[in-house]
Amino acid sequence: MKRISNICCALAASFCLAGQAVGQTVSVNTGNISFAYAKAQVGEMTFDAGETLTILGRTYNINDISSITVDDEQNVADNTVNVSFDGGEAKVLVAGNLAADLSITIKGANVRILANSNITDPITYTLTGNSQQGSFYMDGEANAKVVIDNLTLASPDSAAIRIEDGKQIEFTLVGNSLLADGAEGTQPACLYINGHAIISGDGQLTLSGTARHAYCSDEYTLMQGGTMNITGAVNDGMHVNEFFQMDGGTINITSQGDGIDVGKKAKSTHELNGQMVVNNGSISAYSTGVDANGASTTGKAIKAESHITINGGTVTAKASGASVFDTALSDMSSSSALKTDGNFVMTDGTLTLTNDGNGGRGLNATGNVTISGGKTTIVTMGERYKYDSTYDAKPQGMKSDGNISITGGKVYVAVAAPKATTFKTDFLFTINGATVVGIGGKNVVPSTGSQAYTATTGSFAASQTVTIGETTYDFALPTGFSCSNAYVLVSNP
């Protein structure tokens, strides 16, 4: 009876104070979950037989209510949920207008929120705090917004953040945040989004994938701002289905598998399905090419199942995996700094590709390579990889199964191994209107085009700025590079 009396007193107080504060909030607290109602919205509260209390469509069992408080200062915006982590526990504050349509479960510092189909407007979830044994899971049927605000969250057995909403999820990065997942879990990624993600803000998010990927979205990802640091991934650093578009921000990746892997989505009709497009921002991706057991993964630092287009920004990609013989395909498999199963197009920006794995490729395109602007630098430093007397893999700087057309910008390619190829195509190789330098183990010249070129020889060493004749190019060879008796191709507009 005393508990019921106290709750009744709290309710009475909330009514009596109704006209005294415009921003007054009535909070119903059930353990670590609080539902905050704006007093002006509450209307009639039904108190039934001393057992239940109903407010705005949500019915509470009296025994589940730990307290009811009235706060003249607190203002909780509609359609918001705040989740704060603290060690082994978490607390959730829910705007009252959502109370009837959310199912919330907290176990320790693991938070699970399900939004029903009545919710059609986006909910903003703000995640803050610090826990080494927590996670956040959300599912629903409407678009949502997630603010990651100075959050440190590590799960020992699952994803740190898992969104199963299947809709558009807007992420805003605030401050410095850190996510880690459990190595023994079955989760697709440390940060997993079943839906299409938009990432913005001016904060920094650091994450790692100890089970599979570090970041994964089942539909497209748009990067518009903020910094994402992926310090390690057993598989891919970023695994994106449908398409990935970079419009701003910074991405830094180190992974054992692919750095960024963009795949096609089977039922997607989007014109960019399977593509990667970089318009602005900065990407640095490194595929170590070595798994936890020391075996080569022939990873690709950047990979897309369809076209890759660079219209601006800065892209730096490095792969280190050695070639291997793929018994399933009865063929060689090699690492690539950049691999596209479609066309490669570059109109502007800066692209730097490096591969120091044996038999590795710099730029590898199944379709055409078309460069009309920007600065492209490609260097391979690995040796020829020989599997047996039939199968081997030679390093290649720029390889295309279609045409190579360079009509603008600057393109510098250097391959260190003997008999390695700078520009590899069985079709047309055209230079018109661009500055091109090729240094390698084979004599490669354009097959068509009106621009003059010079084919010569030379010797080149590490840390050397390339000078040919009386012209010095803004092309510095990296540490570890060496190519004596090289064939040299030079063409200037």
CSV table of C-alpha atoms in Angstrom, one decimal:
chain,number,residue,atom,x,y,z
A,1,MET,CA,0.0,0.0,0.0
A,2,LYS,CA,2.9,2.4,0.7
A,3,ARG,CA,4.2,1.9,-2.8
A,4,ILE,CA,0.8,2.7,-4.4
A,5,SER,CA,0.4,5.7,-2.1
A,6,ASN,CA,3.8,7.1,-3.2
A,7,ILE,CA,3.0,6.7,-6.9
A,8,CYS,CA,-0.4,8.4,-6.4
A,9,CYS,CA,1.3,11.3,-4.6
A,10,ALA,CA,3.8,11.6,-7.5
A,11,LEU,CA,0.9,11.7,-10.0
A,12,ALA,CA,-1.0,14.2,-8.0
A,13,ALA,CA,2.1,16.4,-7.8
A,14,SER,CA,2.5,16.3,-11.6
A,15,PHE,CA,-1.0,17.5,-12.1
A,16,CYS,CA,-0.8,20.2,-9.5
A,17,LEU,CA,2.4,21.6,-11.2
A,18,ALA,CA,0.9,21.5,-14.7
A,19,GLY,CA,0.6,25.2,-15.1
A,20,GLN,CA,3.8,26.2,-13.3
A,21,ALA,CA,6.4,25.2,-15.9
A,22,VAL,CA,6.2,25.2,-19.7
A,23,GLY,CA,9.0,22.6,-20.0
A,24,GLN,CA,7.8,20.3,-17.3
A,25,THR,CA,8.6,16.6,-17.8
A,26,VAL,CA,7.0,13.7,-16.0
A,27,SER,CA,9.3,10.7,-16.0
A,28,VAL,CA,8.2,7.1,-15.3
A,29,ASN,CA,11.2,5.1,-14.2
A,30,THR,CA,11.2,1.4,-14.5
A,31,GLY,CA,14.6,0.2,-13.4
A,32,ASN,CA,17.2,1.5,-15.9
A,33,ILE,CA,14.6,2.6,-18.4
A,34,SER,CA,12.9,6.0,-18.1
A,35,PHE,CA,10.0,7.3,-20.2
A,36,ALA,CA,9.9,11.1,-20.2
A,37,TYR,CA,6.5,12.7,-21.0
A,38,ALA,CA,6.1,16.3,-21.7
A,39,LYS,CA,3.3,17.4,-19.3
A,40,ALA,CA,1.4,19.2,-22.0
A,41,GLN,CA,1.1,15.9,-24.0
A,42,VAL,CA,0.1,13.6,-21.2
A,43,GLY,CA,-3.6,14.2,-21.0
A,44,GLU,CA,-5.6,11.6,-19.0
A,45,MET,CA,-3.6,9.1,-17.1
A,46,THR,CA,-5.5,5.9,-16.2
A,47,PHE,CA,-4.9,4.3,-12.8
A,48,ASP,CA,-6.6,0.9,-12.8
A,49,ALA,CA,-7.4,-0.9,-9.6
A,50,GLY,CA,-4.1,0.0,-8.1
A,51,GLU,CA,-2.3,-2.4,-10.4
A,52,THR,CA,-1.6,-0.6,-13.7
A,53,LEU,CA,-1.0,2.9,-14.9
A,54,THR,CA,-1.6,3.9,-18.6
A,55,ILE,CA,-0.1,7.0,-20.1
A,56,LEU,CA,-0.3,7.8,-23.9
A,57,GLY,CA,-1.1,4.2,-24.7
A,58,ARG,CA,1.6,2.5,-22.7
A,59,THR,CA,0.5,0.5,-19.7
A,60,TYR,CA,2.8,0.0,-16.8
A,61,ASN,CA,2.5,-2.5,-14.0
A,62,ILE,CA,2.7,-0.7,-10.7
A,63,ASN,CA,5.2,-3.2,-9.4
A,64,ASP,CA,7.6,-2.4,-12.3
A,65,ILE,CA,7.7,1.3,-11.5
A,66,SER,CA,10.6,2.3,-9.3
A,67,SER,CA,9.6,6.0,-9.2
A,68,ILE,CA,7.8,8.8,-10.9
A,69,THR,CA,9.5,12.2,-11.0
A,70,VAL,CA,8.6,15.7,-12.1
A,71,ASP,CA,11.4,17.9,-13.5
A,72,ASP,CA,10.8,21.6,-14.4
A,73,GLU,CA,14.2,21.8,-16.2
A,74,GLN,CA,14.3,18.7,-18.3
A,75,ASN,CA,13.1,18.9,-21.9
A,76,VAL,CA,13.2,15.6,-23.8
A,77,ALA,CA,12.5,16.1,-27.5
A,78,ASP,CA,9.9,13.9,-29.3
A,79,ASN,CA,11.2,10.9,-31.2
A,80,THR,CA,14.4,10.6,-29.3
A,81,VAL,CA,16.1,7.8,-27.4
A,82,ASN,CA,19.2,8.3,-25.3
A,83,VAL,CA,21.3,5.3,-24.4
A,84,SER,CA,24.1,5.7,-21.9
A,85,PHE,CA,26.6,3.0,-21.0
A,86,ASP,CA,28.5,2.8,-17.8
A,87,GLY,CA,30.6,-0.3,-17.1
A,88,GLY,CA,28.4,-3.3,-16.7
A,89,GLU,CA,25.1,-1.5,-17.0
A,90,ALA,CA,23.2,0.8,-19.4
A,91,LYS,CA,20.4,3.3,-19.0
A,92,VAL,CA,17.8,4.3,-21.6
A,93,LEU,CA,15.8,7.5,-21.7
A,94,VAL,CA,12.8,7.4,-24.0
A,95,ALA,CA,10.7,10.3,-25.2
A,96,GLY,CA,7.1,9.8,-24.0
A,97,ASN,CA,5.6,10.0,-27.5
A,98,LEU,CA,7.5,6.8,-28.4
A,99,ALA,CA,6.7,4.9,-25.2
A,100,ALA,CA,3.8,2.9,-26.5
A,101,ASP,CA,5.6,1.7,-29.6
A,102,LEU,CA,9.0,0.6,-28.4
A,103,SER,CA,10.0,-2.7,-26.8
A,104,ILE,CA,13.2,-2.3,-24.7
A,105,THR,CA,15.3,-4.9,-23.1
A,106,ILE,CA,18.4,-4.3,-21.0
A,107,LYS,CA,20.6,-7.1,-19.8
A,108,GLY,CA,23.7,-5.7,-18.1
A,109,ALA,CA,25.0,-3.3,-20.7
A,110,ASN,CA,23.4,-5.0,-23.6
A,111,VAL,CA,20.5,-2.9,-25.0
A,112,ARG,CA,17.9,-4.2,-27.4
A,113,ILE,CA,15.2,-1.9,-28.9
A,114,LEU,CA,12.4,-3.0,-31.2
A,115,ALA,CA,10.2,-0.3,-32.8
A,116,ASN,CA,6.8,-1.4,-34.0
A,117,SER,CA,5.1,-0.5,-37.3
A,118,ASN,CA,3.2,2.5,-35.7
A,119,ILE,CA,6.4,4.5,-35.9
A,120,THR,CA,6.7,6.2,-39.3
A,121,ASP,CA,8.9,9.2,-38.4
A,122,PRO,CA,12.7,8.8,-37.8
A,123,ILE,CA,13.8,8.1,-34.3
A,124,THR,CA,17.1,9.7,-33.2
A,125,TYR,CA,19.1,7.3,-31.0
A,126,THR,CA,22.0,8.9,-29.1
A,127,LEU,CA,24.7,6.5,-27.8
A,128,THR,CA,27.1,7.7,-25.1
A,129,GLY,CA,29.3,6.3,-22.3
A,130,ASN,CA,31.8,3.5,-21.8
A,131,SER,CA,31.4,-0.2,-21.5
A,132,GLN,CA,33.7,-3.1,-22.2
A,133,GLN,CA,30.8,-5.6,-22.0
A,134,GLY,CA,28.0,-4.0,-23.8
A,135,SER,CA,26.2,-3.8,-27.1
A,136,PHE,CA,23.3,-2.0,-28.9
A,137,TYR,CA,20.7,-3.7,-31.1
A,138,MET,CA,17.9,-1.9,-32.9
A,139,ASP,CA,15.2,-3.1,-35.3
A,140,GLY,CA,12.2,-1.3,-36.8
A,141,GLU,CA,10.3,-0.4,-40.0
A,142,ALA,CA,11.1,3.3,-40.4
A,143,ASN,CA,14.2,5.4,-41.1
A,144,ALA,CA,16.3,6.2,-38.1
A,145,LYS,CA,19.2,8.4,-36.9
A,146,VAL,CA,22.1,7.3,-34.7
A,147,VAL,CA,24.3,9.7,-33.0
A,148,ILE,CA,27.6,8.1,-31.8
A,149,ASP,CA,28.7,10.6,-29.2
A,150,ASN,CA,32.1,9.9,-27.4
A,151,LEU,CA,31.1,6.3,-27.1
A,152,THR,CA,33.4,3.4,-26.1
A,153,LEU,CA,31.6,0.1,-26.5
A,154,ALA,CA,33.0,-3.4,-26.7
A,155,SER,CA,31.1,-6.6,-26.9
A,156,PRO,CA,32.8,-9.9,-25.9
A,157,ASP,CA,30.5,-12.0,-28.0
A,158,SER,CA,28.6,-10.0,-30.6
A,159,ALA,CA,28.6,-6.8,-32.7
A,160,ALA,CA,29.1,-3.6,-30.8
A,161,ILE,CA,26.3,-2.0,-32.8
A,162,ARG,CA,23.8,-3.9,-34.9
A,163,ILE,CA,21.0,-2.2,-36.8
A,164,GLU,CA,18.5,-4.6,-38.4
A,165,ASP,CA,16.0,-1.8,-39.5
A,166,GLY,CA,16.4,-2.3,-43.2
A,167,LYS,CA,15.8,1.4,-43.9
A,168,GLN,CA,17.9,4.5,-44.2
A,169,ILE,CA,20.1,5.0,-41.1
A,170,GLU,CA,21.8,8.4,-40.7
A,171,PHE,CA,24.9,8.2,-38.5
A,172,THR,CA,26.4,11.4,-36.9
A,173,LEU,CA,29.8,11.1,-35.4
A,174,VAL,CA,30.5,13.3,-32.4
A,175,GLY,CA,33.8,13.5,-30.5
A,176,ASN,CA,36.0,10.4,-30.3
A,177,SER,CA,34.4,7.0,-30.2
A,178,LEU,CA,35.7,3.4,-30.1
A,179,LEU,CA,33.9,0.1,-31.0
A,180,ALA,CA,35.1,-3.5,-30.7
A,181,ASP,CA,33.4,-6.8,-31.2
A,182,GLY,CA,33.8,-10.4,-29.9
A,183,ALA,CA,36.2,-12.7,-31.7
A,184,GLU,CA,34.1,-15.8,-30.9
A,185,GLY,CA,30.8,-14.3,-32.1
A,186,THR,CA,28.9,-15.0,-35.3
A,187,GLN,CA,28.2,-11.4,-36.2
A,188,PRO,CA,28.8,-10.1,-39.7
A,189,ALA,CA,30.7,-7.0,-38.4
A,190,CYS,CA,31.6,-4.9,-35.4
A,191,LEU,CA,29.3,-2.2,-36.8
A,192,TYR,CA,26.5,-3.8,-38.9
A,193,ILE,CA,23.7,-2.1,-40.7
A,194,ASN,CA,20.9,-4.0,-42.5
A,195,GLY,CA,19.9,-1.0,-44.5
A,196,HIS,CA,21.5,2.0,-46.2
A,197,ALA,CA,23.8,4.1,-44.2
A,198,ILE,CA,24.7,7.8,-44.4
A,199,ILE,CA,27.7,8.8,-42.3
A,200,SER,CA,28.4,12.5,-41.4
A,201,GLY,CA,29.6,14.7,-38.5
A,202,ASP,CA,32.9,16.0,-37.4
A,203,GLY,CA,33.8,13.2,-35.0
A,204,GLN,CA,36.1,10.2,-35.1
A,205,LEU,CA,35.1,6.6,-34.9
A,206,THR,CA,37.6,3.8,-34.4
A,207,LEU,CA,36.6,0.2,-34.8
A,208,SER,CA,38.0,-3.3,-35.5
A,209,GLY,CA,36.5,-6.6,-36.6
A,210,THR,CA,37.8,-9.5,-34.7
A,211,ALA,CA,35.3,-12.1,-36.1
A,212,ARG,CA,34.7,-11.0,-39.7
A,213,HIS,CA,34.4,-7.4,-41.0
A,214,ALA,CA,34.9,-4.2,-39.1
A,215,TYR,CA,32.0,-2.4,-40.9
A,216,CYS,CA,29.3,-3.9,-43.0
A,217,SER,CA,26.1,-2.4,-44.6
A,218,ASP,CA,23.7,-4.7,-46.5
A,219,GLU,CA,22.8,-1.8,-48.7
A,220,TYR,CA,24.6,1.3,-49.9
A,221,THR,CA,26.8,3.5,-47.7
A,222,LEU,CA,27.3,7.3,-48.3
A,223,MET,CA,30.3,8.8,-46.5
A,224,GLN,CA,29.7,12.6,-46.1
A,225,GLY,CA,31.8,13.6,-43.2
A,226,GLY,CA,33.7,12.5,-40.0
A,227,THR,CA,36.6,10.2,-39.7
A,228,MET,CA,36.4,6.4,-39.6
A,229,ASN,CA,39.6,4.5,-38.5
A,230,ILE,CA,39.5,0.7,-39.0
A,231,THR,CA,42.5,-0.6,-37.1
A,232,GLY,CA,42.0,-4.2,-38.1
A,233,ALA,CA,39.6,-6.8,-39.6
A,234,VAL,CA,39.9,-10.5,-39.9
A,235,ASN,CA,38.0,-10.2,-43.3
A,236,ASP,CA,37.1,-6.8,-44.9
A,237,GLY,CA,37.6,-3.4,-43.3
A,238,MET,CA,34.4,-2.1,-45.0
A,239,HIS,CA,32.1,-4.6,-46.6
A,240,VAL,CA,29.3,-2.7,-48.5
A,241,ASN,CA,26.6,-4.2,-50.6
A,242,GLU,CA,24.9,-2.2,-53.5
A,243,PHE,CA,27.3,0.7,-53.7
A,244,PHE,CA,29.7,3.0,-51.8
A,245,GLN,CA,29.9,6.7,-52.4
A,246,MET,CA,32.5,9.0,-50.8
A,247,ASP,CA,31.5,12.6,-50.8
A,248,GLY,CA,33.6,13.8,-47.8
A,249,GLY,CA,35.3,12.8,-44.6
A,250,THR,CA,38.2,10.5,-44.0
A,251,ILE,CA,38.6,6.7,-44.0
A,252,ASN,CA,41.7,4.9,-42.8
A,253,ILE,CA,41.7,1.1,-43.0
A,254,THR,CA,44.0,-1.8,-42.2
A,255,SER,CA,42.6,-5.3,-42.8
A,256,GLN,CA,43.7,-8.9,-43.4
A,257,GLY,CA,41.2,-9.3,-46.3
A,258,ASP,CA,40.0,-6.5,-48.5
A,259,GLY,CA,40.2,-2.9,-47.3
A,260,ILE,CA,36.9,-1.8,-49.0
A,261,ASP,CA,34.8,-4.4,-50.7
A,262,VAL,CA,31.7,-3.3,-52.7
A,263,GLY,CA,29.4,-6.0,-53.9
A,264,LYS,CA,26.3,-6.1,-56.1
A,265,LYS,CA,22.9,-6.5,-54.4
A,266,ALA,CA,20.9,-9.2,-56.2
A,267,LYS,CA,17.5,-7.4,-56.3
A,268,SER,CA,18.8,-3.8,-56.5
A,269,THR,CA,17.8,-1.7,-59.5
A,270,HIS,CA,19.9,1.2,-58.6
A,271,GLU,CA,22.1,2.5,-61.4
A,272,LEU,CA,25.2,2.4,-59.1
A,273,ASN,CA,24.7,-1.2,-58.0
A,274,GLY,CA,28.1,-2.8,-57.3
A,275,GLN,CA,30.0,0.5,-57.9
A,276,MET,CA,32.3,2.6,-55.9
A,277,VAL,CA,32.3,6.4,-56.5
A,278,VAL,CA,34.8,8.9,-54.9
A,279,ASN,CA,33.8,12.5,-55.3
A,280,ASN,CA,35.7,14.0,-52.3
A,281,GLY,CA,37.3,13.2,-49.0
A,282,SER,CA,40.3,11.0,-48.2
A,283,ILE,CA,40.7,7.2,-48.2
A,284,SER,CA,43.7,5.2,-47.0
A,285,ALA,CA,43.3,1.5,-47.3
A,286,TYR,CA,45.9,-1.2,-46.6
A,287,SER,CA,45.3,-5.0,-47.1
A,288,THR,CA,48.0,-6.8,-45.3
A,289,GLY,CA,47.2,-9.9,-47.3
A,290,VAL,CA,48.1,-12.2,-44.4
A,291,ASP,CA,45.7,-13.9,-42.1
A,292,ALA,CA,46.1,-14.8,-38.4
A,293,ASN,CA,47.9,-18.0,-39.4
A,294,GLY,CA,50.4,-16.3,-41.7
A,295,ALA,CA,48.7,-17.5,-45.0
A,296,SER,CA,48.3,-15.2,-47.9
A,297,THR,CA,44.8,-13.8,-48.5
A,298,THR,CA,45.5,-12.1,-51.8
A,299,GLY,CA,43.4,-9.2,-50.5
A,300,LYS,CA,42.5,-6.1,-52.5
A,301,ALA,CA,42.9,-2.8,-50.7
A,302,ILE,CA,40.0,-1.4,-52.8
A,303,LYS,CA,37.6,-3.7,-54.7
A,304,ALA,CA,34.2,-3.3,-56.5
A,305,GLU,CA,32.1,-5.9,-58.3
A,306,SER,CA,31.2,-3.3,-60.8
A,307,HIS,CA,32.8,0.1,-61.9
A,308,ILE,CA,35.1,2.3,-59.8
A,309,THR,CA,35.0,6.1,-60.5
A,310,ILE,CA,37.2,8.7,-58.9
A,311,ASN,CA,36.0,12.3,-59.5
A,312,GLY,CA,38.0,14.0,-56.8
A,313,GLY,CA,39.5,13.5,-53.3
A,314,THR,CA,42.6,11.5,-52.3
A,315,VAL,CA,42.8,7.8,-52.5
A,316,THR,CA,45.8,5.8,-51.2
A,317,ALA,CA,45.7,2.0,-51.4
A,318,LYS,CA,48.3,-0.6,-50.7
A,319,ALA,CA,48.2,-4.4,-50.9
A,320,SER,CA,50.9,-6.8,-49.7
A,321,GLY,CA,49.5,-10.3,-50.3
A,322,ALA,CA,51.6,-12.8,-52.3
A,323,SER,CA,50.0,-14.6,-55.2
A,324,VAL,CA,48.6,-18.1,-54.7
A,325,PHE,CA,47.3,-20.9,-56.8
A,326,ASP,CA,43.5,-21.2,-56.6
A,327,THR,CA,42.8,-25.0,-56.8
A,328,ALA,CA,39.1,-24.4,-57.3
A,329,LEU,CA,39.7,-22.3,-60.4
A,330,SER,CA,42.9,-24.0,-61.4
A,331,ASP,CA,44.4,-20.6,-61.9
A,332,MET,CA,46.6,-18.0,-60.2
A,333,SER,CA,45.1,-15.4,-57.8
A,334,SER,CA,47.0,-12.2,-57.1
A,335,SER,CA,46.5,-9.3,-54.7
A,336,SER,CA,45.7,-5.8,-56.1
A,337,ALA,CA,45.8,-2.4,-54.6
A,338,LEU,CA,42.7,-1.6,-56.6
A,339,LYS,CA,40.5,-4.2,-58.4
A,340,THR,CA,37.3,-3.6,-60.3
A,341,ASP,CA,35.2,-6.2,-62.1
A,342,GLY,CA,34.0,-3.4,-64.3
A,343,ASN,CA,35.5,-0.2,-65.8
A,344,PHE,CA,37.8,2.2,-64.0
A,345,VAL,CA,37.3,5.9,-64.6
A,346,MET,CA,39.2,8.8,-63.2
A,347,THR,CA,38.5,12.5,-63.9
A,348,ASP,CA,40.2,14.3,-61.1
A,349,GLY,CA,41.7,13.8,-57.6
A,350,THR,CA,44.8,12.0,-56.5
A,351,LEU,CA,45.2,8.2,-56.6
A,352,THR,CA,48.3,6.4,-55.2
A,353,LEU,CA,48.5,2.6,-55.5
A,354,THR,CA,51.3,0.4,-54.1
A,355,ASN,CA,51.7,-3.4,-54.1
A,356,ASP,CA,54.7,-5.1,-52.6
A,357,GLY,CA,53.4,-8.7,-52.8
A,358,ASN,CA,55.0,-11.2,-55.2
A,359,GLY,CA,53.0,-11.3,-58.4
A,360,GLY,CA,50.8,-8.4,-57.2
A,361,ARG,CA,49.0,-5.8,-59.3
A,362,GLY,CA,48.5,-2.1,-58.8
A,363,LEU,CA,45.3,-1.3,-60.8
A,364,ASN,CA,43.5,-4.4,-62.1
A,365,ALA,CA,40.3,-3.8,-64.2
A,366,THR,CA,38.1,-6.4,-65.9
A,367,GLY,CA,36.8,-3.6,-68.1
A,368,ASN,CA,38.3,-0.4,-69.7
A,369,VAL,CA,40.6,2.0,-67.9
A,370,THR,CA,39.8,5.6,-68.8
A,371,ILE,CA,41.8,8.5,-67.1
A,372,SER,CA,41.1,12.1,-68.1
A,373,GLY,CA,42.4,14.0,-65.2
A,374,GLY,CA,44.0,14.0,-61.7
A,375,LYS,CA,47.3,12.4,-60.7
A,376,THR,CA,47.7,8.6,-60.7
A,377,THR,CA,50.8,7.0,-59.2
A,378,ILE,CA,51.2,3.2,-59.3
A,379,VAL,CA,54.2,1.2,-57.9
A,380,THR,CA,54.7,-2.5,-57.6
A,381,MET,CA,57.7,-3.9,-55.8
A,382,GLY,CA,57.1,-7.6,-55.6
A,383,GLU,CA,58.8,-10.3,-57.6
A,384,ARG,CA,57.5,-12.8,-60.0
A,385,TYR,CA,55.6,-15.7,-58.2
A,386,LYS,CA,56.1,-19.1,-59.7
A,387,TYR,CA,53.8,-21.9,-58.7
A,388,ASP,CA,55.1,-24.6,-61.1
A,389,SER,CA,56.3,-24.9,-64.7
A,390,THR,CA,52.8,-24.0,-65.9
A,391,TYR,CA,51.5,-21.4,-63.6
A,392,ASP,CA,53.1,-18.1,-62.5
A,393,ALA,CA,52.1,-14.5,-61.7
A,394,LYS,CA,54.1,-11.5,-62.8
A,395,PRO,CA,53.6,-8.1,-61.2
A,396,GLN,CA,51.7,-5.6,-63.3
A,397,GLY,CA,51.3,-1.9,-62.7
A,398,MET,CA,48.1,-1.1,-64.7
A,399,LYS,CA,46.2,-4.1,-66.1
A,400,SER,CA,43.0,-4.0,-68.2
A,401,ASP,CA,41.1,-6.7,-69.9
A,402,GLY,CA,39.7,-3.9,-72.1
A,403,ASN,CA,41.2,-0.7,-73.5
A,404,ILE,CA,43.5,1.7,-71.6
A,405,SER,CA,42.8,5.4,-72.6
A,406,ILE,CA,44.8,8.2,-70.9
A,407,THR,CA,43.6,11.6,-72.1
A,408,GLY,CA,44.5,14.0,-69.3
A,409,GLY,CA,46.2,14.4,-66.0
A,410,LYS,CA,49.4,12.7,-64.9
A,411,VAL,CA,50.0,9.0,-64.8
A,412,TYR,CA,53.1,7.5,-63.3
A,413,VAL,CA,53.7,3.7,-63.2
A,414,ALA,CA,56.8,1.9,-62.0
A,415,VAL,CA,57.2,-1.9,-61.6
A,416,ALA,CA,60.4,-3.3,-60.0
A,417,ALA,CA,60.5,-6.9,-61.1
A,418,PRO,CA,62.3,-8.1,-64.3
A,419,LYS,CA,59.7,-8.7,-67.1
A,420,ALA,CA,57.0,-6.9,-65.1
A,421,THR,CA,54.6,-4.8,-67.1
A,422,THR,CA,53.7,-1.2,-66.6
A,423,PHE,CA,50.6,-1.0,-68.9
A,424,LYS,CA,49.1,-4.4,-69.7
A,425,THR,CA,46.3,-4.8,-72.2
A,426,ASP,CA,45.6,-7.0,-75.2
A,427,PHE,CA,43.5,-4.2,-76.8
A,428,LEU,CA,44.1,-0.5,-77.3
A,429,PHE,CA,46.5,1.6,-75.3
A,430,THR,CA,46.0,5.3,-76.1
A,431,ILE,CA,47.7,8.4,-74.8
A,432,ASN,CA,46.4,11.8,-75.9
A,433,GLY,CA,46.7,15.0,-73.7
A,434,ALA,CA,48.3,13.5,-70.6
A,435,THR,CA,51.7,13.3,-68.9
A,436,VAL,CA,52.7,9.6,-68.7
A,437,VAL,CA,55.8,7.9,-67.3
A,438,GLY,CA,56.3,4.1,-67.3
A,439,ILE,CA,59.2,2.4,-65.7
A,440,GLY,CA,59.4,-1.4,-65.9
A,441,GLY,CA,60.9,-4.7,-67.1
A,442,LYS,CA,59.2,-4.8,-70.5
A,443,ASN,CA,59.1,-2.3,-73.4
A,444,VAL,CA,55.6,-1.0,-73.5
A,445,VAL,CA,54.4,1.7,-75.9
A,446,PRO,CA,51.0,3.1,-76.9
A,447,SER,CA,49.2,1.2,-79.7
A,448,THR,CA,47.3,4.3,-80.9
A,449,GLY,CA,47.0,8.0,-80.3
A,450,SER,CA,48.5,11.2,-81.8
A,451,GLN,CA,50.6,12.2,-78.8
A,452,ALA,CA,54.4,11.7,-79.3
A,453,TYR,CA,56.3,9.4,-76.9
A,454,THR,CA,59.8,8.4,-76.2
A,455,ALA,CA,60.9,4.8,-75.4
A,456,THR,CA,64.3,4.6,-73.6
A,457,THR,CA,66.1,2.8,-70.8
A,458,GLY,CA,67.4,3.8,-67.4
A,459,SER,CA,68.2,2.7,-63.9
A,460,PHE,CA,66.1,3.7,-60.9
A,461,ALA,CA,66.5,3.3,-57.1
A,462,ALA,CA,64.6,3.8,-53.9
A,463,SER,CA,63.6,7.3,-52.8
A,464,GLN,CA,64.7,8.7,-56.1
A,465,THR,CA,62.7,11.5,-57.7
A,466,VAL,CA,62.3,10.5,-61.3
A,467,THR,CA,64.2,12.6,-63.8
A,468,ILE,CA,64.3,11.6,-67.5
A,469,GLY,CA,66.4,13.7,-69.8
A,470,GLU,CA,66.1,17.3,-68.6
A,471,THR,CA,62.6,16.8,-67.1
A,472,THR,CA,62.0,16.1,-63.4
A,473,TYR,CA,58.6,14.7,-62.6
A,474,ASP,CA,56.7,14.9,-59.3
A,475,PHE,CA,57.1,11.1,-59.0
A,476,ALA,CA,59.2,9.9,-56.1
A,477,LEU,CA,60.0,6.2,-56.0
A,478,PRO,CA,59.3,4.6,-52.5
A,479,THR,CA,61.7,3.0,-50.1
A,480,GLY,CA,62.5,-0.5,-51.3
A,481,PHE,CA,62.1,0.2,-55.0
A,482,SER,CA,64.9,-0.8,-57.4
A,483,CYS,CA,64.8,-1.4,-61.2
A,484,SER,CA,68.1,-1.5,-63.1
A,485,ASN,CA,68.1,-1.7,-66.9
A,486,ALA,CA,64.5,-0.6,-66.9
A,487,TYR,CA,62.5,0.1,-70.0
A,488,VAL,CA,61.1,3.7,-69.9
A,489,LEU,CA,58.1,5.2,-71.6
A,490,VAL,CA,57.7,9.0,-71.5
A,491,SER,CA,54.9,11.0,-73.1
A,492,ASN,CA,54.2,14.7,-72.5
A,493,PRO,CA,51.3,16.7,-74.0
